[in-house]
Amino acid sequence: MILDLETLVYHSLNSTASALWELLAEPKPEAALVEALCEQYEVSPEHCSVSVRGLLAQLEASKLVSEKTI
């Protein structure tokens, strides 16, 4: 669960999204995020890459991350 302190809106994350959120504690290239998640979960790099891009887009749209954070 993430609380946006500006809007006071809570965002619920599943386990994979939570793992990605934790990886974003330090800026990393998208490829490094995909690699780390592929190691943690049994998923193909192609599927993981699409999912990571989608979640990052949602987080950016909600202003929870920016390109500088990624």
PDB file of N, CA and C in Angstrom:
ATOM      1  N   MET A   1       0.852  -1.169   0.000  1.00  0.00           N
ATOM      2  CA  MET A   1       0.000   0.000   0.000  1.00  0.00           C
ATOM      3  C   MET A   1       0.900   1.235   0.000  1.00  0.00           C
ATOM      4  N   ILE A   2       0.549   2.178  -0.859  1.00  0.00           N
ATOM      5  CA  ILE A   2       1.287   3.444  -0.958  1.00  0.00           C
ATOM      6  C   ILE A   2       0.295   4.568  -0.686  1.00  0.00           C
ATOM      7  N   LEU A   3       0.704   5.525   0.121  1.00  0.00           N
ATOM      8  CA  LEU A   3      -0.112   6.705   0.371  1.00  0.00           C
ATOM      9  C   LEU A   3       0.521   7.880  -0.352  1.00  0.00           C
ATOM     10  N   ASP A   4      -0.231   8.497  -1.243  1.00  0.00           N
ATOM     11  CA  ASP A   4       0.217   9.721  -1.909  1.00  0.00           C
ATOM     12  C   ASP A   4      -0.052  10.859  -0.931  1.00  0.00           C
ATOM     13  N   LEU A   5       1.000  11.452  -0.425  1.00  0.00           N
ATOM     14  CA  LEU A   5       0.847  12.484   0.604  1.00  0.00           C
ATOM     15  C   LEU A   5       0.240  13.777   0.072  1.00  0.00           C
ATOM     16  N   GLU A   6       0.325  14.009  -1.241  1.00  0.00           N
ATOM     17  CA  GLU A   6      -0.280  15.210  -1.810  1.00  0.00           C
ATOM     18  C   GLU A   6      -1.787  15.075  -1.948  1.00  0.00           C
ATOM     19  N   THR A   7      -2.238  13.899  -2.412  1.00  0.00           N
ATOM     20  CA  THR A   7      -3.670  13.710  -2.661  1.00  0.00           C
ATOM     21  C   THR A   7      -4.367  12.924  -1.557  1.00  0.00           C
ATOM     22  N   LEU A   8      -3.585  12.328  -0.665  1.00  0.00           N
ATOM     23  CA  LEU A   8      -4.085  11.466   0.398  1.00  0.00           C
ATOM     24  C   LEU A   8      -4.839  10.257  -0.148  1.00  0.00           C
ATOM     25  N   VAL A   9      -4.423   9.804  -1.323  1.00  0.00           N
ATOM     26  CA  VAL A   9      -5.012   8.631  -1.962  1.00  0.00           C
ATOM     27  C   VAL A   9      -4.102   7.434  -1.703  1.00  0.00           C
ATOM     28  N   TYR A  10      -4.716   6.328  -1.314  1.00  0.00           N
ATOM     29  CA  TYR A  10      -3.980   5.084  -1.129  1.00  0.00           C
ATOM     30  C   TYR A  10      -3.962   4.298  -2.433  1.00  0.00           C
ATOM     31  N   HIS A  11      -2.819   3.703  -2.738  1.00  0.00           N
ATOM     32  CA  HIS A  11      -2.674   2.856  -3.914  1.00  0.00           C
ATOM     33  C   HIS A  11      -2.313   1.465  -3.419  1.00  0.00           C
ATOM     34  N   SER A  12      -3.098   0.481  -3.799  1.00  0.00           N
ATOM     35  CA  SER A  12      -2.871  -0.898  -3.395  1.00  0.00           C
ATOM     36  C   SER A  12      -1.985  -1.590  -4.422  1.00  0.00           C
ATOM     37  N   LEU A  13      -1.006  -2.336  -3.948  1.00  0.00           N
ATOM     38  CA  LEU A  13      -0.070  -3.037  -4.831  1.00  0.00           C
ATOM     39  C   LEU A  13      -0.112  -4.535  -4.563  1.00  0.00           C
ATOM     40  N   ASN A  14      -0.056  -5.317  -5.639  1.00  0.00           N
ATOM     41  CA  ASN A  14       0.077  -6.762  -5.444  1.00  0.00           C
ATOM     42  C   ASN A  14       1.537  -7.070  -5.104  1.00  0.00           C
ATOM     43  N   SER A  15       1.871  -8.323  -4.905  1.00  0.00           N
ATOM     44  CA  SER A  15       3.223  -8.673  -4.451  1.00  0.00           C
ATOM     45  C   SER A  15       4.291  -8.299  -5.478  1.00  0.00           C
ATOM     46  N   THR A  16       3.987  -8.472  -6.754  1.00  0.00           N
ATOM     47  CA  THR A  16       4.967  -8.131  -7.786  1.00  0.00           C
ATOM     48  C   THR A  16       5.174  -6.620  -7.856  1.00  0.00           C
ATOM     49  N   ALA A  17       4.090  -5.878  -7.799  1.00  0.00           N
ATOM     50  CA  ALA A  17       4.195  -4.418  -7.818  1.00  0.00           C
ATOM     51  C   ALA A  17       4.920  -3.912  -6.572  1.00  0.00           C
ATOM     52  N   SER A  18       4.690  -4.554  -5.446  1.00  0.00           N
ATOM     53  CA  SER A  18       5.403  -4.185  -4.216  1.00  0.00           C
ATOM     54  C   SER A  18       6.899  -4.429  -4.356  1.00  0.00           C
ATOM     55  N   ALA A  19       7.253  -5.543  -4.992  1.00  0.00           N
ATOM     56  CA  ALA A  19       8.674  -5.837  -5.217  1.00  0.00           C
ATOM     57  C   ALA A  19       9.300  -4.777  -6.121  1.00  0.00           C
ATOM     58  N   LEU A  20       8.569  -4.373  -7.157  1.00  0.00           N
ATOM     59  CA  LEU A  20       9.069  -3.320  -8.039  1.00  0.00           C
ATOM     60  C   LEU A  20       9.219  -2.014  -7.273  1.00  0.00           C
ATOM     61  N   TRP A  21       8.238  -1.684  -6.449  1.00  0.00           N
ATOM     62  CA  TRP A  21       8.291  -0.453  -5.651  1.00  0.00           C
ATOM     63  C   TRP A  21       9.545  -0.440  -4.765  1.00  0.00           C
ATOM     64  N   GLU A  22       9.845  -1.570  -4.149  1.00  0.00           N
ATOM     65  CA  GLU A  22      11.044  -1.660  -3.305  1.00  0.00           C
ATOM     66  C   GLU A  22      12.308  -1.477  -4.134  1.00  0.00           C
ATOM     67  N   LEU A  23      12.317  -2.024  -5.347  1.00  0.00           N
ATOM     68  CA  LEU A  23      13.482  -1.861  -6.223  1.00  0.00           C
ATOM     69  C   LEU A  23      13.683  -0.406  -6.625  1.00  0.00           C
ATOM     70  N   LEU A  24      12.615   0.368  -6.614  1.00  0.00           N
ATOM     71  CA  LEU A  24      12.698   1.778  -6.999  1.00  0.00           C
ATOM     72  C   LEU A  24      13.245   2.666  -5.884  1.00  0.00           C
ATOM     73  N   ALA A  25      13.619   2.077  -4.761  1.00  0.00           N
ATOM     74  CA  ALA A  25      14.198   2.869  -3.667  1.00  0.00           C
ATOM     75  C   ALA A  25      15.456   3.588  -4.135  1.00  0.00           C
ATOM     76  N   GLU A  26      16.155   2.986  -5.081  1.00  0.00           N
ATOM     77  CA  GLU A  26      17.320   3.614  -5.711  1.00  0.00           C
ATOM     78  C   GLU A  26      17.081   3.609  -7.210  1.00  0.00           C
ATOM     79  N   PRO A  27      17.406   4.709  -7.894  1.00  0.00           N
ATOM     80  CA  PRO A  27      17.193   4.749  -9.349  1.00  0.00           C
ATOM     81  C   PRO A  27      17.927   3.602 -10.054  1.00  0.00           C
ATOM     82  N   LYS A  28      17.206   2.954 -10.950  1.00  0.00           N
ATOM     83  CA  LYS A  28      17.762   1.842 -11.719  1.00  0.00           C
ATOM     84  C   LYS A  28      17.203   1.919 -13.129  1.00  0.00           C
ATOM     85  N   PRO A  29      17.962   1.484 -14.109  1.00  0.00           N
ATOM     86  CA  PRO A  29      17.401   1.409 -15.456  1.00  0.00           C
ATOM     87  C   PRO A  29      16.305   0.343 -15.506  1.00  0.00           C
ATOM     88  N   GLU A  30      15.389   0.509 -16.433  1.00  0.00           N
ATOM     89  CA  GLU A  30      14.278  -0.430 -16.564  1.00  0.00           C
ATOM     90  C   GLU A  30      14.781  -1.861 -16.733  1.00  0.00           C
ATOM     91  N   ALA A  31      15.849  -2.042 -17.495  1.00  0.00           N
ATOM     92  CA  ALA A  31      16.395  -3.389 -17.725  1.00  0.00           C
ATOM     93  C   ALA A  31      16.822  -4.045 -16.417  1.00  0.00           C
ATOM     94  N   ALA A  32      17.375  -3.272 -15.491  1.00  0.00           N
ATOM     95  CA  ALA A  32      17.796  -3.818 -14.201  1.00  0.00           C
ATOM     96  C   ALA A  32      16.579  -4.211 -13.361  1.00  0.00           C
ATOM     97  N   LEU A  33      15.509  -3.446 -13.466  1.00  0.00           N
ATOM     98  CA  LEU A  33      14.275  -3.774 -12.747  1.00  0.00           C
ATOM     99  C   LEU A  33      13.709  -5.092 -13.266  1.00  0.00           C
ATOM    100  N   VAL A  34      13.674  -5.225 -14.589  1.00  0.00           N
ATOM    101  CA  VAL A  34      13.163  -6.447 -15.217  1.00  0.00           C
ATOM    102  C   VAL A  34      14.010  -7.643 -14.809  1.00  0.00           C
ATOM    103  N   GLU A  35      15.310  -7.492 -14.865  1.00  0.00           N
ATOM    104  CA  GLU A  35      16.216  -8.593 -14.505  1.00  0.00           C
ATOM    105  C   GLU A  35      15.998  -9.035 -13.061  1.00  0.00           C
ATOM    106  N   ALA A  36      15.895  -8.068 -12.165  1.00  0.00           N
ATOM    107  CA  ALA A  36      15.703  -8.396 -10.746  1.00  0.00           C
ATOM    108  C   ALA A  36      14.375  -9.119 -10.516  1.00  0.00           C
ATOM    109  N   LEU A  37      13.324  -8.676 -11.183  1.00  0.00           N
ATOM    110  CA  LEU A  37      12.023  -9.320 -11.009  1.00  0.00           C
ATOM    111  C   LEU A  37      11.992 -10.707 -11.645  1.00  0.00           C
ATOM    112  N   CYS A  38      12.682 -10.873 -12.765  1.00  0.00           N
ATOM    113  CA  CYS A  38      12.752 -12.196 -13.401  1.00  0.00           C
ATOM    114  C   CYS A  38      13.479 -13.193 -12.502  1.00  0.00           C
ATOM    115  N   GLU A  39      14.464 -12.720 -11.765  1.00  0.00           N
ATOM    116  CA  GLU A  39      15.174 -13.589 -10.827  1.00  0.00           C
ATOM    117  C   GLU A  39      14.276 -13.970  -9.648  1.00  0.00           C
ATOM    118  N   GLN A  40      13.423 -13.050  -9.250  1.00  0.00           N
ATOM    119  CA  GLN A  40      12.570 -13.257  -8.078  1.00  0.00           C
ATOM    120  C   GLN A  40      11.326 -14.081  -8.405  1.00  0.00           C
ATOM    121  N   TYR A  41      10.810 -13.935  -9.623  1.00  0.00           N
ATOM    122  CA  TYR A  41       9.576 -14.607 -10.026  1.00  0.00           C
ATOM    123  C   TYR A  41       9.843 -15.438 -11.282  1.00  0.00           C
ATOM    124  N   GLU A  42       9.104 -16.487 -11.462  1.00  0.00           N
ATOM    125  CA  GLU A  42       9.250 -17.313 -12.655  1.00  0.00           C
ATOM    126  C   GLU A  42       8.434 -16.688 -13.780  1.00  0.00           C
ATOM    127  N   VAL A  43       9.057 -15.799 -14.499  1.00  0.00           N
ATOM    128  CA  VAL A  43       8.386 -15.082 -15.579  1.00  0.00           C
ATOM    129  C   VAL A  43       9.403 -14.806 -16.683  1.00  0.00           C
ATOM    130  N   SER A  44       8.933 -14.782 -17.916  1.00  0.00           N
ATOM    131  CA  SER A  44       9.833 -14.514 -19.040  1.00  0.00           C
ATOM    132  C   SER A  44      10.215 -13.036 -19.038  1.00  0.00           C
ATOM    133  N   PRO A  45      11.410 -12.731 -19.523  1.00  0.00           N
ATOM    134  CA  PRO A  45      11.830 -11.321 -19.598  1.00  0.00           C
ATOM    135  C   PRO A  45      10.873 -10.478 -20.447  1.00  0.00           C
ATOM    136  N   GLU A  46      10.320 -11.071 -21.501  1.00  0.00           N
ATOM    137  CA  GLU A  46       9.405 -10.324 -22.369  1.00  0.00           C
ATOM    138  C   GLU A  46       8.129  -9.937 -21.614  1.00  0.00           C
ATOM    139  N   HIS A  47       7.537 -10.911 -20.932  1.00  0.00           N
ATOM    140  CA  HIS A  47       6.320 -10.645 -20.159  1.00  0.00           C
ATOM    141  C   HIS A  47       6.612  -9.655 -19.030  1.00  0.00           C
ATOM    142  N   CYS A  48       7.706  -9.849 -18.358  1.00  0.00           N
ATOM    143  CA  CYS A  48       8.077  -8.980 -17.240  1.00  0.00           C
ATOM    144  C   CYS A  48       8.294  -7.548 -17.720  1.00  0.00           C
ATOM    145  N   SER A  49       8.954  -7.394 -18.848  1.00  0.00           N
ATOM    146  CA  SER A  49       9.238  -6.070 -19.389  1.00  0.00           C
ATOM    147  C   SER A  49       7.943  -5.311 -19.691  1.00  0.00           C
ATOM    148  N   VAL A  50       6.974  -5.995 -20.296  1.00  0.00           N
ATOM    149  CA  VAL A  50       5.683  -5.366 -20.593  1.00  0.00           C
ATOM    150  C   VAL A  50       4.991  -4.958 -19.291  1.00  0.00           C
ATOM    151  N   SER A  51       5.018  -5.827 -18.306  1.00  0.00           N
ATOM    152  CA  SER A  51       4.375  -5.540 -17.019  1.00  0.00           C
ATOM    153  C   SER A  51       5.057  -4.385 -16.298  1.00  0.00           C
ATOM    154  N   VAL A  52       6.384  -4.369 -16.322  1.00  0.00           N
ATOM    155  CA  VAL A  52       7.131  -3.291 -15.662  1.00  0.00           C
ATOM    156  C   VAL A  52       6.809  -1.960 -16.332  1.00  0.00           C
ATOM    157  N   ARG A  53       6.825  -1.932 -17.666  1.00  0.00           N
ATOM    158  CA  ARG A  53       6.503  -0.690 -18.374  1.00  0.00           C
ATOM    159  C   ARG A  53       5.100  -0.200 -18.018  1.00  0.00           C
ATOM    160  N   GLY A  54       4.166  -1.129 -17.949  1.00  0.00           N
ATOM    161  CA  GLY A  54       2.788  -0.756 -17.611  1.00  0.00           C
ATOM    162  C   GLY A  54       2.669  -0.188 -16.212  1.00  0.00           C
ATOM    163  N   LEU A  55       3.308  -0.838 -15.256  1.00  0.00           N
ATOM    164  CA  LEU A  55       3.235  -0.353 -13.882  1.00  0.00           C
ATOM    165  C   LEU A  55       3.958   0.985 -13.738  1.00  0.00           C
ATOM    166  N   LEU A  56       5.117   1.123 -14.372  1.00  0.00           N
ATOM    167  CA  LEU A  56       5.833   2.400 -14.297  1.00  0.00           C
ATOM    168  C   LEU A  56       4.986   3.521 -14.899  1.00  0.00           C
ATOM    169  N   ALA A  57       4.278   3.232 -15.983  1.00  0.00           N
ATOM    170  CA  ALA A  57       3.403   4.233 -16.596  1.00  0.00           C
ATOM    171  C   ALA A  57       2.285   4.633 -15.628  1.00  0.00           C
ATOM    172  N   GLN A  58       1.717   3.646 -14.932  1.00  0.00           N
ATOM    173  CA  GLN A  58       0.663   3.947 -13.954  1.00  0.00           C
ATOM    174  C   GLN A  58       1.208   4.778 -12.798  1.00  0.00           C
ATOM    175  N   LEU A  59       2.389   4.413 -12.323  1.00  0.00           N
ATOM    176  CA  LEU A  59       2.997   5.155 -11.220  1.00  0.00           C
ATOM    177  C   LEU A  59       3.339   6.582 -11.639  1.00  0.00           C
ATOM    178  N   GLU A  60       3.818   6.750 -12.877  1.00  0.00           N
ATOM    179  CA  GLU A  60       4.118   8.091 -13.384  1.00  0.00           C
ATOM    180  C   GLU A  60       2.839   8.902 -13.540  1.00  0.00           C
ATOM    181  N   ALA A  61       1.778   8.277 -14.060  1.00  0.00           N
ATOM    182  CA  ALA A  61       0.509   8.981 -14.233  1.00  0.00           C
ATOM    183  C   ALA A  61      -0.056   9.441 -12.887  1.00  0.00           C
ATOM    184  N   SER A  62       0.195   8.659 -11.853  1.00  0.00           N
ATOM    185  CA  SER A  62      -0.248   9.026 -10.501  1.00  0.00           C
ATOM    186  C   SER A  62       0.739   9.940  -9.799  1.00  0.00           C
ATOM    187  N   LYS A  63       1.818  10.273 -10.492  1.00  0.00           N
ATOM    188  CA  LYS A  63       2.884  11.147  -9.980  1.00  0.00           C
ATOM    189  C   LYS A  63       3.564  10.568  -8.736  1.00  0.00           C
ATOM    190  N   LEU A  64       3.645   9.233  -8.698  1.00  0.00           N
ATOM    191  CA  LEU A  64       4.337   8.566  -7.586  1.00  0.00           C
ATOM    192  C   LEU A  64       5.799   8.328  -7.909  1.00  0.00           C
ATOM    193  N   VAL A  65       6.131   8.325  -9.197  1.00  0.00           N
ATOM    194  CA  VAL A  65       7.523   8.256  -9.652  1.00  0.00           C
ATOM    195  C   VAL A  65       7.676   9.189 -10.841  1.00  0.00           C
ATOM    196  N   SER A  66       8.908   9.528 -11.139  1.00  0.00           N
ATOM    197  CA  SER A  66       9.190  10.315 -12.335  1.00  0.00           C
ATOM    198  C   SER A  66      10.367   9.667 -13.045  1.00  0.00           C
ATOM    199  N   GLU A  67      10.658  10.117 -14.234  1.00  0.00           N
ATOM    200  CA  GLU A  67      11.785   9.532 -14.968  1.00  0.00           C
ATOM    201  C   GLU A  67      13.068   9.663 -14.175  1.00  0.00           C
ATOM    202  N   LYS A  68      13.186  10.691 -13.351  1.00  0.00           N
ATOM    203  CA  LYS A  68      14.392  10.868 -12.534  1.00  0.00           C
ATOM    204  C   LYS A  68      14.508   9.770 -11.488  1.00  0.00           C
ATOM    205  N   THR A  69      13.359   9.222 -11.067  1.00  0.00           N
ATOM    206  CA  THR A  69      13.363   8.183 -10.029  1.00  0.00           C
ATOM    207  C   THR A  69      13.738   6.827 -10.601  1.00  0.00           C
ATOM    208  N   ILE A  70      13.473   6.646 -11.870  1.00  0.00           N
ATOM    209  CA  ILE A  70      13.660   5.338 -12.503  1.00  0.00           C
ATOM    210  C   ILE A  70      15.071   5.238 -13.051  1.00  0.00           C
TER     211      ILE A  70
END
